[in-house]
Amino acid sequence: MFLNENLRKAKRQKNDEFYTQLPDIEKELRHYTAHFRDKVVYCNCDDPRVSKFFHYFSHNFERLGLKKLITACYRNRQLDMFSRHDSEQAIWLEYNGNRKGNRVPDVEDIGDHALEGDGDFRNAETIELLKQADIVVTNPPFSLFREYVTQLMQYGKKFLIVGSQNAVTYKEIFPLIKDNRMWLGITPKGQDMLFDVPKGYAQVLVSTAKEGSAYRVVEGVIKGRLGNAAWFTNLDHAKRHEELILYKRYSPEEYPAYDNYDAINVDKIAEIPMDWDGAMGVPVTFLDKHNPEQFEIMGITASADRYGLKTKKYTSADAPNYSYLNSREGGVIRVGGRYKSTYRRLLIRRVTPQ
């Protein structure tokens, strides 16, 4: 048990040491320019002197019309993105623009302040910095994503953050998505993102994985590759108001009903029937296309009981492999008397009936 816990801890630490690259930041943030004018931006999970988030906002301070930029780091006072986090104290930086009118920040324009504590985003002094902010933009530790988002919601902050796409199924996160208090960003969910990683972990990737699967080499530098990274936000953007064009018509043969959910199964988002007004189970990737004015999110198959959806537990009289069917996180459909399990599904229905 001790060994397993150490392995789990090591995995969490590796996932938390993925640092977002400037091209991915630029690609996403260019869609939110109007949100930042006269706003205080806080990056509270970044070493401010080497963070690409600090680089982006400080070099675009005047263009975005920012009021102030604040960044803080965890247990680090050294100029090193991959510090050992062995300092009992950390720092925070404050930038109010270049006094000489230059686009590139001058050192004397950046206020360097010592924190009494280690800079953890949950500490009282970093929470005081959070209270000053209008918008939080950063890549928080994946292992603390639930707690991090809970804090943002508690203090009513706007945000644009990077997390694992698996977070959409977390019991702390999915209700926020369901209630339109949080949604995905512009970058399609699951699109590959490359991250800066510590040298030691880079060597582990090279020795244990095939290039292209878990890492890539860019200009001689090993980058961690995550195919399950996604942007999460509560800043509105044009993409979430685009109407999904539908062309298929419903037929019971093409859209079998679940036995344990009062909904039909739809395997491909592009094939959502245009003339069906009831509940539908669709792949989770639907969130990339979700327009709250067109569809309502009712629930998710792994948490159906919490949303009052009809469920059914199978017995050996129903199917020989009933235990396997019940253990799957998706729904179960019956076609021609045979049972078929599916991957996890979002349950949706049209807002305005056809």
mmCIF file of N, CA, C and O in Angstrom, residues 209-242:
data_model
loop_
_atom_site.group_PDB
_atom_site.id
_atom_site.type_symbol
_atom_site.label_atom_id
_atom_site.label_comp_id
_atom_site.label_asym_id
_atom_site.label_seq_id
_atom_site.Cartn_x
_atom_site.Cartn_y
_atom_site.Cartn_z
ATOM 1 N N ALA A 209 8.311 5.863 -23.190
ATOM 2 C CA ALA A 209 7.229 6.101 -24.149
ATOM 3 C C ALA A 209 7.781 6.279 -25.549
ATOM 4 O O ALA A 209 8.961 6.548 -25.747
ATOM 5 N N LYS A 210 6.905 6.123 -26.518
ATOM 6 C CA LYS A 210 7.258 6.313 -27.915
ATOM 7 C C LYS A 210 7.042 7.768 -28.292
ATOM 8 O O LYS A 210 6.043 8.374 -27.916
ATOM 9 N N GLU A 211 7.982 8.330 -29.037
ATOM 10 C CA GLU A 211 7.854 9.726 -29.429
ATOM 11 C C GLU A 211 6.557 9.932 -30.219
ATOM 12 O O GLU A 211 6.229 9.158 -31.114
ATOM 13 N N GLY A 212 5.847 10.971 -29.859
ATOM 14 C CA GLY A 212 4.567 11.250 -30.490
ATOM 15 C C GLY A 212 3.400 10.809 -29.629
ATOM 16 O O GLY A 212 2.299 11.315 -29.774
ATOM 17 N N SER A 213 3.645 9.855 -28.708
ATOM 18 C CA SER A 213 2.568 9.387 -27.843
ATOM 19 C C SER A 213 2.488 10.211 -26.562
ATOM 20 O O SER A 213 1.440 10.733 -26.214
ATOM 21 N N ALA A 214 3.610 10.341 -25.860
ATOM 22 C CA ALA A 214 3.619 11.094 -24.608
ATOM 23 C C ALA A 214 4.540 12.305 -24.658
ATOM 24 O O ALA A 214 4.528 13.118 -23.748
ATOM 25 N N TYR A 215 5.339 12.416 -25.717
ATOM 26 C CA TYR A 215 6.228 13.572 -25.828
ATOM 27 C C TYR A 215 6.581 13.821 -27.287
ATOM 28 O O TYR A 215 6.383 12.975 -28.160
ATOM 29 N N ARG A 216 7.091 15.018 -27.519
ATOM 30 C CA ARG A 216 7.619 15.379 -28.823
ATOM 31 C C ARG A 216 8.891 16.185 -28.617
ATOM 32 O O ARG A 216 9.050 16.856 -27.591
ATOM 33 N N VAL A 217 9.758 16.138 -29.607
ATOM 34 C CA VAL A 217 10.997 16.906 -29.548
ATOM 35 C C VAL A 217 10.845 18.116 -30.458
ATOM 36 O O VAL A 217 10.611 17.982 -31.657
ATOM 37 N N VAL A 218 10.937 19.300 -29.883
ATOM 38 C CA VAL A 218 10.787 20.550 -30.629
ATOM 39 C C VAL A 218 12.081 21.345 -30.515
ATOM 40 O O VAL A 218 12.454 21.775 -29.423
ATOM 41 N N GLU A 219 12.777 21.486 -31.629
ATOM 42 C CA GLU A 219 14.050 22.204 -31.676
ATOM 43 C C GLU A 219 15.013 21.673 -30.619
ATOM 44 O O GLU A 219 15.681 22.429 -29.908
ATOM 45 N N GLY A 220 15.052 20.358 -30.519
ATOM 46 C CA GLY A 220 15.974 19.702 -29.608
ATOM 47 C C GLY A 220 15.520 19.643 -28.160
ATOM 48 O O GLY A 220 16.237 19.100 -27.309
ATOM 49 N N VAL A 221 14.335 20.188 -27.854
ATOM 50 C CA VAL A 221 13.832 20.202 -26.484
ATOM 51 C C VAL A 221 12.654 19.234 -26.362
ATOM 52 O O VAL A 221 11.754 19.231 -27.208
ATOM 53 N N ILE A 222 12.686 18.404 -25.323
ATOM 54 C CA ILE A 222 11.620 17.427 -25.106
ATOM 55 C C ILE A 222 10.415 18.120 -24.466
ATOM 56 O O ILE A 222 10.526 18.759 -23.421
ATOM 57 N N LYS A 223 9.261 17.997 -25.111
ATOM 58 C CA LYS A 223 8.021 18.586 -24.621
ATOM 59 C C LYS A 223 7.042 17.474 -24.239
ATOM 60 O O LYS A 223 6.882 16.501 -24.974
ATOM 61 N N GLY A 224 6.397 17.631 -23.105
ATOM 62 C CA GLY A 224 5.354 16.685 -22.725
ATOM 63 C C GLY A 224 4.125 16.886 -23.591
ATOM 64 O O GLY A 224 3.766 18.020 -23.911
ATOM 65 N N ARG A 225 3.497 15.809 -24.010
ATOM 66 C CA ARG A 225 2.310 15.873 -24.868
ATOM 67 C C ARG A 225 1.101 15.373 -24.097
ATOM 68 O O ARG A 225 1.114 14.276 -23.538
ATOM 69 N N LEU A 226 0.064 16.202 -24.032
ATOM 70 C CA LEU A 226 -1.180 15.809 -23.392
ATOM 71 C C LEU A 226 -2.319 15.910 -24.395
ATOM 72 O O LEU A 226 -2.632 16.994 -24.879
ATOM 73 N N GLY A 227 -2.917 14.768 -24.708
ATOM 74 C CA GLY A 227 -4.058 14.768 -25.615
ATOM 75 C C GLY A 227 -5.363 14.996 -24.889
ATOM 76 O O GLY A 227 -6.423 15.066 -25.501
ATOM 77 N N ASN A 228 -5.290 15.108 -23.545
ATOM 78 C CA ASN A 228 -6.519 15.277 -22.770
ATOM 79 C C ASN A 228 -6.562 16.618 -22.048
ATOM 80 O O ASN A 228 -7.248 16.766 -21.047
ATOM 81 N N ALA A 229 -5.813 17.597 -22.554
ATOM 82 C CA ALA A 229 -5.841 18.923 -21.950
ATOM 83 C C ALA A 229 -6.971 19.750 -22.556
ATOM 84 O O ALA A 229 -7.342 19.557 -23.714
ATOM 85 N N ALA A 230 -7.514 20.659 -21.768
ATOM 86 C CA ALA A 230 -8.614 21.500 -22.247
ATOM 87 C C ALA A 230 -8.594 22.824 -21.499
ATOM 88 O O ALA A 230 -8.085 22.922 -20.381
ATOM 89 N N TRP A 231 -9.159 23.853 -22.140
ATOM 90 C CA TRP A 231 -9.348 25.149 -21.490
ATOM 91 C C TRP A 231 -10.746 25.185 -20.880
ATOM 92 O O TRP A 231 -11.721 24.771 -21.513
ATOM 93 N N PHE A 232 -10.837 25.694 -19.654
ATOM 94 C CA PHE A 232 -12.111 25.867 -18.975
ATOM 95 C C PHE A 232 -12.277 27.344 -18.645
ATOM 96 O O PHE A 232 -11.324 28.012 -18.244
ATOM 97 N N THR A 233 -13.482 27.853 -18.783
ATOM 98 C CA THR A 233 -13.695 29.278 -18.578
ATOM 99 C C THR A 233 -15.141 29.576 -18.209
ATOM 100 O O THR A 233 -16.033 28.734 -18.362
ATOM 101 N N ASN A 234 -15.375 30.793 -17.716
ATOM 102 C CA ASN A 234 -16.720 31.346 -17.598
ATOM 103 C C ASN A 234 -16.772 32.701 -18.298
ATOM 104 O O ASN A 234 -17.666 33.511 -18.013
ATOM 105 N N LEU A 235 -15.804 32.941 -19.200
ATOM 106 C CA LEU A 235 -15.815 34.101 -20.074
ATOM 107 C C LEU A 235 -16.563 33.729 -21.352
ATOM 108 O O LEU A 235 -16.241 32.716 -21.981
ATOM 109 N N ASP A 236 -17.525 34.515 -21.728
ATOM 110 C CA ASP A 236 -18.309 34.181 -22.906
ATOM 111 C C ASP A 236 -17.464 34.321 -24.170
ATOM 112 O O ASP A 236 -16.559 35.160 -24.246
ATOM 113 N N HIS A 237 -17.745 33.485 -25.160
ATOM 114 C CA HIS A 237 -17.065 33.573 -26.455
ATOM 115 C C HIS A 237 -18.039 33.165 -27.553
ATOM 116 O O HIS A 237 -19.052 32.500 -27.304
ATOM 117 N N ALA A 238 -17.726 33.585 -28.766
ATOM 118 C CA ALA A 238 -18.668 33.419 -29.888
ATOM 119 C C ALA A 238 -18.948 31.959 -30.208
ATOM 120 O O ALA A 238 -20.063 31.606 -30.617
ATOM 121 N N LYS A 239 -17.988 31.079 -29.978
ATOM 122 C CA LYS A 239 -18.144 29.685 -30.386
ATOM 123 C C LYS A 239 -19.311 29.000 -29.675
ATOM 124 O O LYS A 239 -20.002 28.167 -30.268
ATOM 125 N N ARG A 240 -19.544 29.369 -28.416
ATOM 126 C CA ARG A 240 -20.608 28.690 -27.659
ATOM 127 C C ARG A 240 -22.005 29.175 -28.048
ATOM 128 O O ARG A 240 -23.004 28.735 -27.457
ATOM 129 N N HIS A 241 -22.096 30.068 -29.023
ATOM 130 C CA HIS A 241 -23.396 30.524 -29.517
ATOM 131 C C HIS A 241 -23.622 30.125 -30.979
ATOM 132 O O HIS A 241 -24.590 30.568 -31.593
ATOM 133 N N GLU A 242 -22.709 29.312 -31.516
ATOM 134 C CA GLU A 242 -22.878 28.828 -32.882
ATOM 135 C C GLU A 242 -23.877 27.671 -32.885
ATOM 136 O O GLU A 242 -23.762 26.730 -32.098
#
